[in-house]
Amino acid sequence: MATIRRDGVEIAYDEAGSGPAVLFAHAGIADRRMWEHQFLALSAYYRVIRYDWRGYGESGDAAGEFAHHEDLLAVLDALGVERAALVGCSMGGAYALDATLAAPGRVTALALVCSGLSGHAWPAEMLEQARVRVHSAVPADRLRRYRTGEAETVDAADVAAMAEAQVRWQVAGPDRGREDLDPAVWEAAVAMCRGVFERLWSGPPSAERQLDPPAKGRLGEIEVPTLVVNGLADVPQIQAASGLLADGIAGARRLDLPRTGHLPPLERPVEMTSALAEFLGALHRPAGPG
């Protein structure tokens, strides 16, 4: 494992291959391992980089105030990468988009997978579904203490229950169940999600600094080639955000994946890698005569 140091925090990353740079930003319910298939396959043609957000995976704790999109750019700086294609899933997509708006000259292309969007307010219907389908997996009083940092210890059973509920709702999707996922995908997703909640509930207090102004309302500023990937079994309101991105970014290409939830790189690795290879390859393919 390699790390860079930013604001006193060690940020873990992997890199492989050579050629045009491609950086992967993971989802908020996972860590950098979700990109395993894409990272290995694309390293044959590109310099690929994946990293764990601070407070996730093997990176140090998130403490104090910080901005995820600034961390993303700091990874590029530390590795001497002037320009890169950014591939982000879920909130990792939102951070890739924010980084593009903050430093447009640094980004050659965007691939936004089941992406979030800074400044976008999730509908009340989605928040209520999350409360019922996910948050109810842990008794309300214990969940409150975990979230406020008041709990002296974190119960492993609560971590597991919350992770499994989150994976069932998002990775499988609200209209599917565990049985719809390959067992290896289920286990990998739950393992990563357990790590997320364990760190979230036991780490020091932190505050995320947002891009100002946020990406919503600024999609017309994005001028790089963009691929928007949507899982047709994902939460409907997240699919709607993919629609906002595909419609709002000029020339964006949209790819809908059937029978796919919130983590296509993990659930549909071959299809996701193929889509990225085609998208990135078109950017670097020599122009024909004339």
Tab-separated table of C-alpha atoms in Angstrom:
chain	number	residue	atom	x	y	z
A	1	MET	CA	0.000	0.000	0.000
A	2	ALA	CA	1.278	3.460	-0.934
A	3	THR	CA	0.145	6.713	0.684
A	4	ILE	CA	0.358	10.427	0.175
A	5	ARG	CA	0.133	12.894	3.042
A	6	ARG	CA	-2.363	15.749	2.898
A	7	ASP	CA	-3.154	18.051	5.815
A	8	GLY	CA	-1.598	15.501	8.162
A	9	VAL	CA	-3.747	12.634	6.833
A	10	GLU	CA	-2.343	9.594	5.043
A	11	ILE	CA	-4.368	8.857	1.900
A	12	ALA	CA	-3.937	5.311	0.598
A	13	TYR	CA	-3.752	4.657	-3.117
A	14	ASP	CA	-2.687	2.156	-5.781
A	15	GLU	CA	-1.316	2.888	-9.215
A	16	ALA	CA	-0.327	0.694	-12.134
A	17	GLY	CA	0.395	0.853	-15.842
A	18	SER	CA	1.511	3.688	-18.062
A	19	GLY	CA	-0.042	6.010	-20.595
A	20	PRO	CA	-2.845	8.564	-20.180
A	21	ALA	CA	-3.876	8.859	-16.549
A	22	VAL	CA	-7.214	7.572	-15.246
A	23	LEU	CA	-8.229	8.135	-11.622
A	24	PHE	CA	-11.021	6.179	-9.898
A	25	ALA	CA	-13.077	7.642	-7.023
A	26	HIS	CA	-15.130	5.089	-5.079
A	27	ALA	CA	-18.699	5.250	-3.773
A	28	GLY	CA	-19.612	6.389	-0.280
A	29	ILE	CA	-20.728	2.865	0.669
A	30	ALA	CA	-17.476	1.245	-0.505
A	31	ASP	CA	-13.736	1.798	-0.808
A	32	ARG	CA	-11.137	1.618	-3.566
A	33	ARG	CA	-11.461	-2.181	-3.832
A	34	MET	CA	-14.721	-1.745	-5.757
A	35	TRP	CA	-12.641	-0.858	-8.839
A	36	GLU	CA	-10.587	-4.081	-8.850
A	37	HIS	CA	-11.679	-5.350	-12.268
A	38	GLN	CA	-11.425	-1.978	-14.001
A	39	PHE	CA	-8.123	-1.121	-12.316
A	40	LEU	CA	-6.435	-4.341	-13.380
A	41	ALA	CA	-7.857	-4.494	-16.898
A	42	LEU	CA	-7.263	-0.870	-17.853
A	43	SER	CA	-3.721	-0.837	-16.463
A	44	ALA	CA	-2.691	-2.570	-19.695
A	45	TYR	CA	-3.352	0.684	-21.572
A	46	TYR	CA	-3.442	3.506	-19.033
A	47	ARG	CA	-1.790	4.796	-15.901
A	48	VAL	CA	-4.549	3.906	-13.471
A	49	ILE	CA	-4.890	5.312	-9.963
A	50	ARG	CA	-7.430	4.468	-7.272
A	51	TYR	CA	-7.504	5.863	-3.745
A	52	ASP	CA	-9.466	5.694	-0.502
A	53	TRP	CA	-11.175	8.868	0.666
A	54	ARG	CA	-9.954	10.088	4.030
A	55	GLY	CA	-11.910	8.201	6.682
A	56	TYR	CA	-12.373	5.214	4.358
A	57	GLY	CA	-10.526	1.985	3.625
A	58	GLU	CA	-6.852	2.222	4.466
A	59	SER	CA	-6.678	6.021	4.552
A	60	GLY	CA	-6.358	7.958	7.790
A	61	ASP	CA	-9.292	9.362	9.730
A	62	ALA	CA	-11.233	12.349	8.508
A	63	ALA	CA	-10.955	15.034	11.176
A	64	GLY	CA	-11.714	18.724	11.132
A	65	GLU	CA	-12.739	20.490	7.938
A	66	PHE	CA	-11.815	19.186	4.497
A	67	ALA	CA	-13.120	18.911	0.930
A	68	HIS	CA	-13.213	15.571	-0.894
A	69	HIS	CA	-12.746	17.113	-4.340
A	70	GLU	CA	-9.641	18.908	-3.086
A	71	ASP	CA	-8.267	15.585	-1.830
A	72	LEU	CA	-8.859	14.115	-5.296
A	73	LEU	CA	-6.836	16.898	-6.910
A	74	ALA	CA	-4.172	16.535	-4.225
A	75	VAL	CA	-3.712	12.880	-5.186
A	76	LEU	CA	-3.042	13.955	-8.771
A	77	ASP	CA	-0.625	16.634	-7.550
A	78	ALA	CA	1.301	14.235	-5.330
A	79	LEU	CA	1.699	11.748	-8.177
A	80	GLY	CA	2.776	14.377	-10.685
A	81	VAL	CA	-0.311	13.941	-12.862
A	82	GLU	CA	-1.117	17.114	-14.778
A	83	ARG	CA	-4.294	15.851	-16.473
A	84	ALA	CA	-6.431	12.760	-15.982
A	85	ALA	CA	-9.738	11.184	-16.882
A	86	LEU	CA	-11.871	10.921	-13.743
A	87	VAL	CA	-14.127	7.941	-13.106
A	88	GLY	CA	-16.387	8.254	-10.072
A	89	CYS	CA	-19.229	6.209	-8.613
A	90	SER	CA	-22.016	7.583	-6.423
A	91	MET	CA	-20.595	10.435	-4.339
A	92	GLY	CA	-17.229	9.669	-5.888
A	93	GLY	CA	-18.844	10.840	-9.125
A	94	ALA	CA	-19.994	14.033	-7.419
A	95	TYR	CA	-16.447	14.675	-6.200
A	96	ALA	CA	-15.033	14.006	-9.673
A	97	LEU	CA	-17.526	16.494	-11.093
A	98	ASP	CA	-16.637	19.062	-8.416
A	99	ALA	CA	-12.931	18.612	-9.147
A	100	THR	CA	-13.630	19.229	-12.833
A	101	LEU	CA	-15.424	22.480	-12.040
A	102	ALA	CA	-12.712	23.552	-9.612
A	103	ALA	CA	-9.833	22.757	-11.973
A	104	PRO	CA	-11.169	22.238	-15.506
A	105	GLY	CA	-7.715	22.207	-17.066
A	106	ARG	CA	-6.785	19.117	-15.065
A	107	VAL	CA	-9.494	16.810	-16.438
A	108	THR	CA	-9.587	15.116	-19.846
A	109	ALA	CA	-12.862	13.207	-19.463
A	110	LEU	CA	-15.527	12.223	-16.935
A	111	ALA	CA	-17.277	8.907	-16.321
A	112	LEU	CA	-20.067	9.339	-13.761
A	113	VAL	CA	-21.480	6.053	-12.479
A	114	CYS	CA	-24.756	6.162	-10.517
A	115	SER	CA	-23.472	9.561	-9.532
A	116	GLY	CA	-24.401	12.107	-6.941
A	117	LEU	CA	-24.456	15.832	-7.650
A	118	SER	CA	-23.337	18.523	-5.215
A	119	GLY	CA	-26.095	20.981	-4.402
A	120	HIS	CA	-28.818	18.481	-5.286
A	121	ALA	CA	-31.414	17.901	-2.562
A	122	TRP	CA	-32.526	14.274	-2.381
A	123	PRO	CA	-36.346	14.028	-2.379
A	124	ALA	CA	-38.162	13.387	0.882
A	125	GLU	CA	-39.513	10.125	-0.511
A	126	MET	CA	-35.958	8.779	-0.899
A	127	LEU	CA	-34.921	9.906	2.587
A	128	GLU	CA	-37.974	8.220	4.090
A	129	GLN	CA	-37.223	5.019	2.190
A	130	ALA	CA	-33.662	5.084	3.525
A	131	ARG	CA	-34.993	5.550	7.054
A	132	VAL	CA	-37.362	2.601	6.755
A	133	ARG	CA	-35.189	0.253	4.714
A	134	VAL	CA	-31.743	1.032	6.164
A	135	HIS	CA	-31.651	3.145	9.322
A	136	SER	CA	-34.247	1.014	11.100
A	137	ALA	CA	-31.729	-1.849	11.101
A	138	VAL	CA	-30.260	-0.310	14.276
A	139	PRO	CA	-32.363	0.866	17.240
A	140	ALA	CA	-32.943	4.614	16.968
A	141	ASP	CA	-31.299	5.555	20.271
A	142	ARG	CA	-28.108	3.620	19.501
A	143	LEU	CA	-28.006	5.006	15.972
A	144	ARG	CA	-28.292	8.550	17.331
A	145	ARG	CA	-25.396	7.958	19.720
A	146	TYR	CA	-23.252	6.510	16.954
A	147	ARG	CA	-23.965	9.481	14.717
A	148	THR	CA	-23.246	12.066	17.414
A	149	GLY	CA	-20.119	10.320	18.661
A	150	GLU	CA	-21.625	9.722	22.101
A	151	ALA	CA	-21.279	5.931	22.015
A	152	GLU	CA	-18.281	4.610	23.954
A	153	THR	CA	-18.101	1.491	21.784
A	154	VAL	CA	-19.543	0.402	18.465
A	155	ASP	CA	-21.392	-2.913	18.449
A	156	ALA	CA	-20.180	-5.110	15.589
A	157	ALA	CA	-23.665	-6.549	15.221
A	158	ASP	CA	-25.054	-3.054	14.604
A	159	VAL	CA	-22.353	-2.407	11.993
A	160	ALA	CA	-23.194	-5.655	10.214
A	161	ALA	CA	-26.952	-5.031	10.343
A	162	MET	CA	-26.610	-1.533	8.917
A	163	ALA	CA	-24.190	-2.641	6.200
A	164	GLU	CA	-26.425	-5.486	5.077
A	165	ALA	CA	-29.481	-3.224	4.997
A	166	GLN	CA	-27.604	-0.600	2.984
A	167	VAL	CA	-26.332	-3.139	0.477
A	168	ARG	CA	-29.774	-4.704	0.111
A	169	TRP	CA	-31.377	-1.316	-0.563
A	170	GLN	CA	-28.771	0.210	-2.862
A	171	VAL	CA	-26.467	-2.445	-4.309
A	172	ALA	CA	-29.284	-4.909	-4.964
A	173	GLY	CA	-31.812	-2.113	-5.356
A	174	PRO	CA	-35.155	-1.336	-3.724
A	175	ASP	CA	-37.078	-3.807	-5.907
A	176	ARG	CA	-34.555	-6.641	-5.653
A	177	GLY	CA	-33.026	-8.668	-2.829
A	178	ARG	CA	-29.875	-10.439	-1.767
A	179	GLU	CA	-30.770	-13.387	-3.988
A	180	ASP	CA	-30.454	-11.134	-7.055
A	181	LEU	CA	-26.755	-10.537	-6.431
A	182	ASP	CA	-23.940	-12.968	-7.057
A	183	PRO	CA	-22.840	-14.210	-3.593
A	184	ALA	CA	-19.320	-12.884	-4.178
A	185	VAL	CA	-20.711	-9.437	-5.012
A	186	TRP	CA	-22.882	-9.468	-1.886
A	187	GLU	CA	-19.971	-10.452	0.345
A	188	ALA	CA	-17.597	-7.887	-1.167
A	189	ALA	CA	-20.154	-5.083	-0.921
A	190	VAL	CA	-21.084	-5.915	2.675
A	191	ALA	CA	-17.418	-6.153	3.707
A	192	MET	CA	-16.686	-2.696	2.303
A	193	CYS	CA	-19.869	-1.229	3.765
A	194	ARG	CA	-19.088	-2.644	7.210
A	195	GLY	CA	-15.814	-0.770	7.078
A	196	VAL	CA	-17.641	2.423	6.147
A	197	PHE	CA	-19.998	2.348	9.144
A	198	GLU	CA	-17.340	1.211	11.588
A	199	ARG	CA	-15.136	4.172	10.628
A	200	LEU	CA	-18.052	6.601	10.417
A	201	TRP	CA	-19.326	5.747	13.894
A	202	SER	CA	-15.978	5.526	15.676
A	203	GLY	CA	-13.898	8.232	13.989
A	204	PRO	CA	-13.245	11.804	15.151
A	205	PRO	CA	-15.660	14.631	14.289
A	206	SER	CA	-15.244	16.175	10.854
A	207	ALA	CA	-16.942	18.641	8.551
A	208	GLU	CA	-16.980	18.396	4.780
A	209	ARG	CA	-16.406	21.657	2.917
A	210	GLN	CA	-18.554	21.826	-0.225
A	211	LEU	CA	-17.746	23.272	-3.627
A	212	ASP	CA	-19.086	26.836	-3.743
A	213	PRO	CA	-21.147	27.301	-5.817
A	214	PRO	CA	-22.065	23.614	-6.136
A	215	ALA	CA	-22.250	21.604	-9.346
A	216	LYS	CA	-26.026	21.757	-9.647
A	217	GLY	CA	-26.754	24.685	-11.892
A	218	ARG	CA	-23.223	24.602	-13.357
A	219	LEU	CA	-23.407	21.525	-15.570
A	220	GLY	CA	-23.219	23.758	-18.630
A	221	GLU	CA	-19.632	24.553	-17.633
A	222	ILE	CA	-18.518	20.952	-18.207
A	223	GLU	CA	-16.771	20.790	-21.572
A	224	VAL	CA	-14.965	17.446	-21.422
A	225	PRO	CA	-16.332	14.206	-22.919
A	226	THR	CA	-18.662	12.645	-20.369
A	227	LEU	CA	-20.147	9.180	-19.912
A	228	VAL	CA	-23.108	8.812	-17.536
A	229	VAL	CA	-23.763	5.244	-16.384
A	230	ASN	CA	-27.069	4.365	-14.730
A	231	GLY	CA	-28.155	1.112	-13.084
A	232	LEU	CA	-31.780	0.388	-13.922
A	233	ALA	CA	-32.305	-1.396	-10.581
A	234	ASP	CA	-30.846	1.499	-8.564
A	235	VAL	CA	-32.899	3.734	-6.291
A	236	PRO	CA	-35.222	5.715	-8.620
A	237	GLN	CA	-34.201	9.100	-7.251
A	238	ILE	CA	-30.534	8.289	-7.923
A	239	GLN	CA	-31.491	7.303	-11.444
A	240	ALA	CA	-33.190	10.688	-11.752
A	241	ALA	CA	-29.894	12.361	-10.815
A	242	SER	CA	-28.221	10.441	-13.637
A	243	GLY	CA	-30.850	11.944	-15.904
A	244	LEU	CA	-29.993	15.445	-14.710
A	245	LEU	CA	-26.332	14.824	-15.484
A	246	ALA	CA	-26.949	13.283	-18.899
A	247	ASP	CA	-29.301	16.095	-19.894
A	248	GLY	CA	-27.293	18.927	-18.363
A	249	ILE	CA	-23.797	18.123	-19.661
A	250	ALA	CA	-23.478	18.972	-23.336
A	251	GLY	CA	-22.749	15.922	-25.469
A	252	ALA	CA	-22.894	13.496	-22.546
A	253	ARG	CA	-23.430	9.874	-23.479
A	254	ARG	CA	-25.784	7.842	-21.281
A	255	LEU	CA	-25.522	4.104	-20.672
A	256	ASP	CA	-28.337	2.269	-18.876
A	257	LEU	CA	-27.431	-1.143	-17.469
A	258	PRO	CA	-30.373	-3.530	-16.924
A	259	ARG	CA	-30.592	-5.631	-13.743
A	260	THR	CA	-27.935	-3.450	-12.107
A	261	GLY	CA	-27.972	-1.604	-8.805
A	262	HIS	CA	-25.827	1.147	-7.337
A	263	LEU	CA	-22.361	-0.392	-7.842
A	264	PRO	CA	-22.063	-1.430	-11.517
A	265	PRO	CA	-18.249	-1.750	-11.355
A	266	LEU	CA	-18.696	-4.489	-8.743
A	267	GLU	CA	-21.915	-6.105	-9.957
A	268	ARG	CA	-21.256	-5.898	-13.725
A	269	PRO	CA	-17.450	-5.755	-13.886
A	270	VAL	CA	-17.023	-6.968	-17.461
A	271	GLU	CA	-19.714	-4.676	-18.865
A	272	MET	CA	-18.419	-1.698	-16.877
A	273	THR	CA	-14.821	-2.262	-17.915
A	274	SER	CA	-15.855	-2.676	-21.552
A	275	ALA	CA	-17.840	0.571	-21.456
A	276	LEU	CA	-14.913	2.460	-19.941
A	277	ALA	CA	-12.451	0.945	-22.405
A	278	GLU	CA	-14.638	2.013	-25.333
A	279	PHE	CA	-15.201	5.496	-23.897
A	280	LEU	CA	-11.556	6.141	-23.050
A	281	GLY	CA	-10.280	4.466	-26.192
A	282	ALA	CA	-12.305	6.823	-28.391
A	283	LEU	CA	-10.579	9.782	-26.736
A	284	HIS	CA	-7.095	8.504	-27.501
A	285	ARG	CA	-7.688	6.816	-30.844
A	286	PRO	CA	-5.751	8.508	-33.659
A	287	ALA	CA	-7.909	10.533	-36.012
A	288	GLY	CA	-8.537	8.996	-39.414
A	289	PRO	CA	-7.348	10.526	-42.696
A	290	GLY	CA	-8.986	13.727	-43.779
